[in-house]
CSV table of C-alpha atoms and ligand atoms in Angstrom, one decimal:
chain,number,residue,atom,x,y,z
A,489,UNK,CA,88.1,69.3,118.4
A,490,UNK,CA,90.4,72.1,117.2
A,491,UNK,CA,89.0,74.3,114.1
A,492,UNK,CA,92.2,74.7,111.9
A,493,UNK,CA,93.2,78.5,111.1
A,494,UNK,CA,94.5,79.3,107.9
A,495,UNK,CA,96.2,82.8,108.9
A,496,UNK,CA,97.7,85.1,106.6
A,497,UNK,CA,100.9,87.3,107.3
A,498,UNK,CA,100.9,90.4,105.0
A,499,UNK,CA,103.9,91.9,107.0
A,500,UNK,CA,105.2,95.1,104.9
A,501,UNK,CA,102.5,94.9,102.1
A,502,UNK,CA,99.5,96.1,101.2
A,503,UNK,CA,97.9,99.3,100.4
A,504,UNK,CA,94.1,100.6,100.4
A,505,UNK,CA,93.5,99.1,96.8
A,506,UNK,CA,94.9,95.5,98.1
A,507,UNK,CA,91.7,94.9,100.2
A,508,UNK,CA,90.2,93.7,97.2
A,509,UNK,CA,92.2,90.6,98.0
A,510,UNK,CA,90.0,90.1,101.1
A,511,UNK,CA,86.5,90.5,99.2
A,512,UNK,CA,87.6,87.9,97.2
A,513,UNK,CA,88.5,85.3,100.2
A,514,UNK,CA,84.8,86.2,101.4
A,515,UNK,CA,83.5,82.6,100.1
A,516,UNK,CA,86.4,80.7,101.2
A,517,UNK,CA,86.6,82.4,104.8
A,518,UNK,CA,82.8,80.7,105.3
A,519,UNK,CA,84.1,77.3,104.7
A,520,UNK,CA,85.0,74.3,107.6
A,521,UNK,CA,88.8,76.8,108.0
A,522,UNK,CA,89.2,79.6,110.2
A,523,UNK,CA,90.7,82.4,108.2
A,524,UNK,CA,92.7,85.6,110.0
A,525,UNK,CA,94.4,87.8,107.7
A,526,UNK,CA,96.8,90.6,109.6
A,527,UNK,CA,97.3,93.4,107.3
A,528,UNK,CA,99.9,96.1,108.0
A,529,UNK,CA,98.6,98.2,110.6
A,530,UNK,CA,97.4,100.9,108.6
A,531,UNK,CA,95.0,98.4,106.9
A,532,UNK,CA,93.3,97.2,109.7
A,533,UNK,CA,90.5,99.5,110.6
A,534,UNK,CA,89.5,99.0,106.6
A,535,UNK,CA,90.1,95.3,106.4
A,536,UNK,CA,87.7,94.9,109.8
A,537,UNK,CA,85.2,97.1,108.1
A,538,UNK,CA,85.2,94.8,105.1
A,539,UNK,CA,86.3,91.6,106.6
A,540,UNK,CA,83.1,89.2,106.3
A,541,UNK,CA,83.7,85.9,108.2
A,542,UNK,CA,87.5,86.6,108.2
A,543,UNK,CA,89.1,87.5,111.6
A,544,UNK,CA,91.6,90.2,111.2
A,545,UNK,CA,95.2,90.5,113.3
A,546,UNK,CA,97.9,92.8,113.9
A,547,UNK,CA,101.1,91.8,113.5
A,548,UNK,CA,103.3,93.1,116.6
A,549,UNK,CA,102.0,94.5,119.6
A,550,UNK,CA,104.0,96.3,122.2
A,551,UNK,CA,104.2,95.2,125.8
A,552,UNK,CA,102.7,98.2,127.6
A,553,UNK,CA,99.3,99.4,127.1
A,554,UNK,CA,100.0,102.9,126.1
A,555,UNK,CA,103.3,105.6,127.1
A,556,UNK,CA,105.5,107.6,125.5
A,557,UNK,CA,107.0,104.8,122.6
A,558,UNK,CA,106.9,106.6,119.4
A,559,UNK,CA,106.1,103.9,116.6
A,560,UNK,CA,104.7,101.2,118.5
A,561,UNK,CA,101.2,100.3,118.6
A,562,UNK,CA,99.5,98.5,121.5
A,563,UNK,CA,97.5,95.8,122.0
A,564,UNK,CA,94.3,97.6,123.6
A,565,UNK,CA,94.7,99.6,119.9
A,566,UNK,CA,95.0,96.8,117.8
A,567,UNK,CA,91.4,95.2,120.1
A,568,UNK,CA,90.1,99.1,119.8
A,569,UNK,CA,90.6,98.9,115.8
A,570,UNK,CA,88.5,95.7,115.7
A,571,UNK,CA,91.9,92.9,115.3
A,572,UNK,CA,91.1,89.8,117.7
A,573,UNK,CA,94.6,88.4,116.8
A,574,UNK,CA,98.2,89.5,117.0
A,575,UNK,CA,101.5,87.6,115.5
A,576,UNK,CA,104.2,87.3,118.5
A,577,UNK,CA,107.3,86.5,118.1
A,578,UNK,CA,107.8,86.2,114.2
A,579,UNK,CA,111.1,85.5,113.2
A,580,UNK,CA,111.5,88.8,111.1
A,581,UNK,CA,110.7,90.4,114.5
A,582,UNK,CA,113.3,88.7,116.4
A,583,UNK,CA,116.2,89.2,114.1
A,584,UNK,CA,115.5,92.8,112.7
A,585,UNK,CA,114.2,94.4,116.0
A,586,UNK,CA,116.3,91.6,118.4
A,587,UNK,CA,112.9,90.6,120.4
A,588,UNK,CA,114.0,88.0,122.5
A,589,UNK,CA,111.6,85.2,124.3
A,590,UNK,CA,110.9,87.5,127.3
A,591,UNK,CA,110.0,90.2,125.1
A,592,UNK,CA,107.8,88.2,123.3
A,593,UNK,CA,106.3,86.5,126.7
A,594,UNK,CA,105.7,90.0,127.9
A,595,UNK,CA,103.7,91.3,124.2
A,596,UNK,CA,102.0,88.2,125.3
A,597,UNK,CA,100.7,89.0,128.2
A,598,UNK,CA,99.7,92.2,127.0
A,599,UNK,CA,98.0,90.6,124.3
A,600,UNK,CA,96.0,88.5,126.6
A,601,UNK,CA,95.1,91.3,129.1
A,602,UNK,CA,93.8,93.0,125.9
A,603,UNK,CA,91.4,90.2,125.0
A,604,UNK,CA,93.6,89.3,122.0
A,605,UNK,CA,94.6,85.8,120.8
A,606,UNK,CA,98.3,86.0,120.3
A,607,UNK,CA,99.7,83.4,117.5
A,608,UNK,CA,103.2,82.9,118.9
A,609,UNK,CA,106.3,82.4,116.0
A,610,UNK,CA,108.8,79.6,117.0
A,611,UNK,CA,111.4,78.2,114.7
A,612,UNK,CA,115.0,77.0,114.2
A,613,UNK,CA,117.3,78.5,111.8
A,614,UNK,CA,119.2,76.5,109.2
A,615,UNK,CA,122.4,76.0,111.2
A,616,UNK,CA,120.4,75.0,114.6
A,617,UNK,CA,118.6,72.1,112.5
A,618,UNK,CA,122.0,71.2,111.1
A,619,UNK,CA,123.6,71.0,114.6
A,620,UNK,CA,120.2,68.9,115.3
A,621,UNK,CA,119.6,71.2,117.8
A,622,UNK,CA,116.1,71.9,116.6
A,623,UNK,CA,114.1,70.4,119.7
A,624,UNK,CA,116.6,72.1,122.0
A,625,UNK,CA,115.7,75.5,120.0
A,626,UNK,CA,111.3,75.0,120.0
A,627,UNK,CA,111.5,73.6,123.5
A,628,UNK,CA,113.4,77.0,124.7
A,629,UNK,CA,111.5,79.5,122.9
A,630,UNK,CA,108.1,77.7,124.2
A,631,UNK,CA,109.5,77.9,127.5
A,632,UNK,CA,110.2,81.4,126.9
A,633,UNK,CA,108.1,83.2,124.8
A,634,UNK,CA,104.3,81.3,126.2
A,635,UNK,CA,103.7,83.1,129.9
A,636,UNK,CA,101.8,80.9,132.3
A,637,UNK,CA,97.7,81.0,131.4
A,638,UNK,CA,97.7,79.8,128.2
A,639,UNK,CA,94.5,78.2,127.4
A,640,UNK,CA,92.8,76.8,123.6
A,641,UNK,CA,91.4,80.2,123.6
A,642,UNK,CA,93.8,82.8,123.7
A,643,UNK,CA,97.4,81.2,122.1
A,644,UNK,CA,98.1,79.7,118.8
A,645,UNK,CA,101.5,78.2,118.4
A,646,UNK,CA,103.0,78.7,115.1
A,647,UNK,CA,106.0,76.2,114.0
A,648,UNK,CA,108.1,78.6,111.7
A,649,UNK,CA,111.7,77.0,110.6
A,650,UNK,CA,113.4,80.5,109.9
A,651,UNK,CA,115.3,78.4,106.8
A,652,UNK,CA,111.8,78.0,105.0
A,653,UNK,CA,110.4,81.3,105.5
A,654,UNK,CA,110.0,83.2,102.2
A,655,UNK,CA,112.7,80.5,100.6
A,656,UNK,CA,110.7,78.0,98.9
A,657,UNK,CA,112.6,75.6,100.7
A,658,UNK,CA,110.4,72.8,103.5
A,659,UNK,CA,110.9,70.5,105.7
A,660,UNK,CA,109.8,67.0,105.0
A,661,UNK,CA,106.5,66.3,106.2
A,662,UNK,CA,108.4,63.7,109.2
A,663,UNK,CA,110.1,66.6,109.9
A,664,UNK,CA,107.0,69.3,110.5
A,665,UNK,CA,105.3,66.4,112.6
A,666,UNK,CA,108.4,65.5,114.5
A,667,UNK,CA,108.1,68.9,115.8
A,668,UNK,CA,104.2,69.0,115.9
A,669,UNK,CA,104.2,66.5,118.2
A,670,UNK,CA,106.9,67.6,120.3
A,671,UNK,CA,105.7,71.1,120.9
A,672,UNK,CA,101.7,69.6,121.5
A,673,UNK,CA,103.8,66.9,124.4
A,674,UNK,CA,105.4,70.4,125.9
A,675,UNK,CA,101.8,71.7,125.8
A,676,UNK,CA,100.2,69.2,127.9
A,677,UNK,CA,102.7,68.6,130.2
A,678,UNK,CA,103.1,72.4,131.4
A,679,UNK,CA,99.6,73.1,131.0
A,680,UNK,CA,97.7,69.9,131.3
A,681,UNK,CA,96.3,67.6,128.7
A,682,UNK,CA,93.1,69.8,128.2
A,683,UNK,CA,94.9,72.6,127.7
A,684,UNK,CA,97.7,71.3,125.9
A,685,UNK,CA,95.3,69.1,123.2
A,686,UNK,CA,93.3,72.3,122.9
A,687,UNK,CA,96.0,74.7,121.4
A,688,UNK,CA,96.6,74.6,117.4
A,689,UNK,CA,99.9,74.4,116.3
A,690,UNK,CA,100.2,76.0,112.8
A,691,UNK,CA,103.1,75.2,110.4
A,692,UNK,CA,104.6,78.3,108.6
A,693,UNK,CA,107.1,78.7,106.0
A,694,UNK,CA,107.1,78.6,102.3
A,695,UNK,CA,103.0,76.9,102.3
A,696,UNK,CA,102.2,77.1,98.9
A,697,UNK,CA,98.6,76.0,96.7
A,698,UNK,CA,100.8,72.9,95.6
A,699,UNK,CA,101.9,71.6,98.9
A,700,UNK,CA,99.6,72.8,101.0
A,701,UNK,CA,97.6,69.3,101.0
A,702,UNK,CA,100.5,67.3,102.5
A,703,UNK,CA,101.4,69.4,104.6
A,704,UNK,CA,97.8,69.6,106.3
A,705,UNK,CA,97.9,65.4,106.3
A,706,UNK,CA,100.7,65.8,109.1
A,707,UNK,CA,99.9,64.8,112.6
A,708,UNK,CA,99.1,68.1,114.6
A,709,UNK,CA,99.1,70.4,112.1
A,710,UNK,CA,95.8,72.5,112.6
A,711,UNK,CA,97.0,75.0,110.1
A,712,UNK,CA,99.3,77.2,108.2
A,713,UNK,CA,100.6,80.8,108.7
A,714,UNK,CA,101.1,81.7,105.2
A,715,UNK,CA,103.6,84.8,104.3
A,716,UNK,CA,103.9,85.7,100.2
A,717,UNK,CA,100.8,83.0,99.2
A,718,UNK,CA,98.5,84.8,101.5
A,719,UNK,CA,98.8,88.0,100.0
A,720,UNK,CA,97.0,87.5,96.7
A,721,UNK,CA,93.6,85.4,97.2
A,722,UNK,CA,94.1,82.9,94.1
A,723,UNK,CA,96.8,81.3,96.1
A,724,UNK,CA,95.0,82.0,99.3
A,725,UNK,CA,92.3,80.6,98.7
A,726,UNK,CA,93.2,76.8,97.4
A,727,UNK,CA,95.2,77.1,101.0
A,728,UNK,CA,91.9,77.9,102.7
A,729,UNK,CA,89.8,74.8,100.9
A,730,UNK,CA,92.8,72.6,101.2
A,731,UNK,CA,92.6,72.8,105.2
A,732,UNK,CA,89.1,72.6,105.3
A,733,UNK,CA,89.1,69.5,103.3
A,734,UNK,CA,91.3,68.1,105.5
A,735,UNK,CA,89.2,68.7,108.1
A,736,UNK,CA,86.6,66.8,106.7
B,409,PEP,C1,105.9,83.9,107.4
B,409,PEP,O1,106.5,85.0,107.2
B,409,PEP,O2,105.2,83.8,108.4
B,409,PEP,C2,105.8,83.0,106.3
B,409,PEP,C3,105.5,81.8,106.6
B,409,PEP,O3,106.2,83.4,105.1
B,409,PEP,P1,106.2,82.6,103.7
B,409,PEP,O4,104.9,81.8,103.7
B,409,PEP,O5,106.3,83.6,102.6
B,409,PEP,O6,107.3,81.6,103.7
């Protein structure tokens, strides 16, 4: 049985006086739905002080452990802050710093030798589904970006079309579980059915209070990574019940 995560992306938002956001996601955060939030990264020692039952993530972690890379932040910080999670691979990360698969497979690792779970982005962009190369695209960057020794516990797969990030544009809901199911068949068949059923493939990309209930209906979609809706809890937190009524 997979717990659905309803995981928040604050990327480049949020100062001290926002945490007030996260007090009030306290209630939802002890329902049937995991909830991570993953502040920016000077908002993570204070959110894990006040986080309740609500697991908090970084959003980019660098490869190596520690060295001279002015800016970066590792993943042994983000576990010594008190963040269990860490966004890989986000499509904002691959166009504006050009992290490609084996960069991302490489956080990865780094991610998993520091205890973390790493939520790992995939997506198409607009002219890729329009080329109907979408399947091409996910099965690539699965291949790519997930290093061998995945397991239910340490990876997260989050389905991101780059079109329907921050654009109030989504897919239909045969098109999310189209590519629900394929990426859960890729699962199993590199790493075994166990494995493979045991991984939770989020959908992210323009989940909103208002279509957050059909989206969670879809086959293999254990969850959402939200961007904008996560960052205030009154749209959070209809999310948060949502999945965990449809867990029910
Ligand atoms: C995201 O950036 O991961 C995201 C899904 O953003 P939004 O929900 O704002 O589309």
């Amino acid at each position: 049985m997979r717990r659905k995560l309803a995981a928040g992306n604050w990327k480049m938002n949020g100062l001290a006086a926002d945490l007030s956001e996260l007090d009030a996601m306290q209630d939802a955060a002890d329902g049937a739905a995991e909830v991570l939030i993953c502040p920016p990264a000077t908002l993570i020692g204070q959110a894990v002080a006040r986080r309740g039952a609500i697991a908090i993530g970084g959003q980019d972690c660098h490869k190596s452990g520690s060295g001279a890379h002015t800016g970066d932040i590792s993943a042994p910080m983000l576990a010594d802050a008190g963040a269990s999670h860490v966004i890989l691979g986000h499509s904002e990360r691959r166009t504006d710093h050009d992290e490609h698969d084996d960069d991302v497979r490489a956080k990865c690792r780094a991610a998993w030798e520091a205890g973390l779970v790493a939520v790992v982005c995939v997506g198409e962009t607009l002219e890729e589904r329009e080329a109907q190369n979408t399947l091409d695209i996910i099965a690539g960057q699965l291949a790519g970006s997930v290093p061998d020794g995945a397991t239910g516990h340490n990876l997260v797969i989050a389905y991101e079309p780059v079109w329907a990030i921050g654009t109030g544009k989504v897919p239909s809901t045969d098109e999310i579980g189209d590519v629900h199911d394929f990426i859960r068949a890729r699962l199993e068949r590199r790493f075994g059915e166990g494995v493979g059923r045991s991984v939770r493939i989020l959908y992210g990309g323009s989940v909103k209070p208002g279509n957050a209930t059909e989206i969670f209906a879809v086959s293999n979609v254990d969850g959402a990574l939200v961007g904008g809706a996560s960052l205030k809890a009154a749209d959070f937190v209809p999310i948060i019940n949502a999945l965990g009524a449809s867990s029910a």
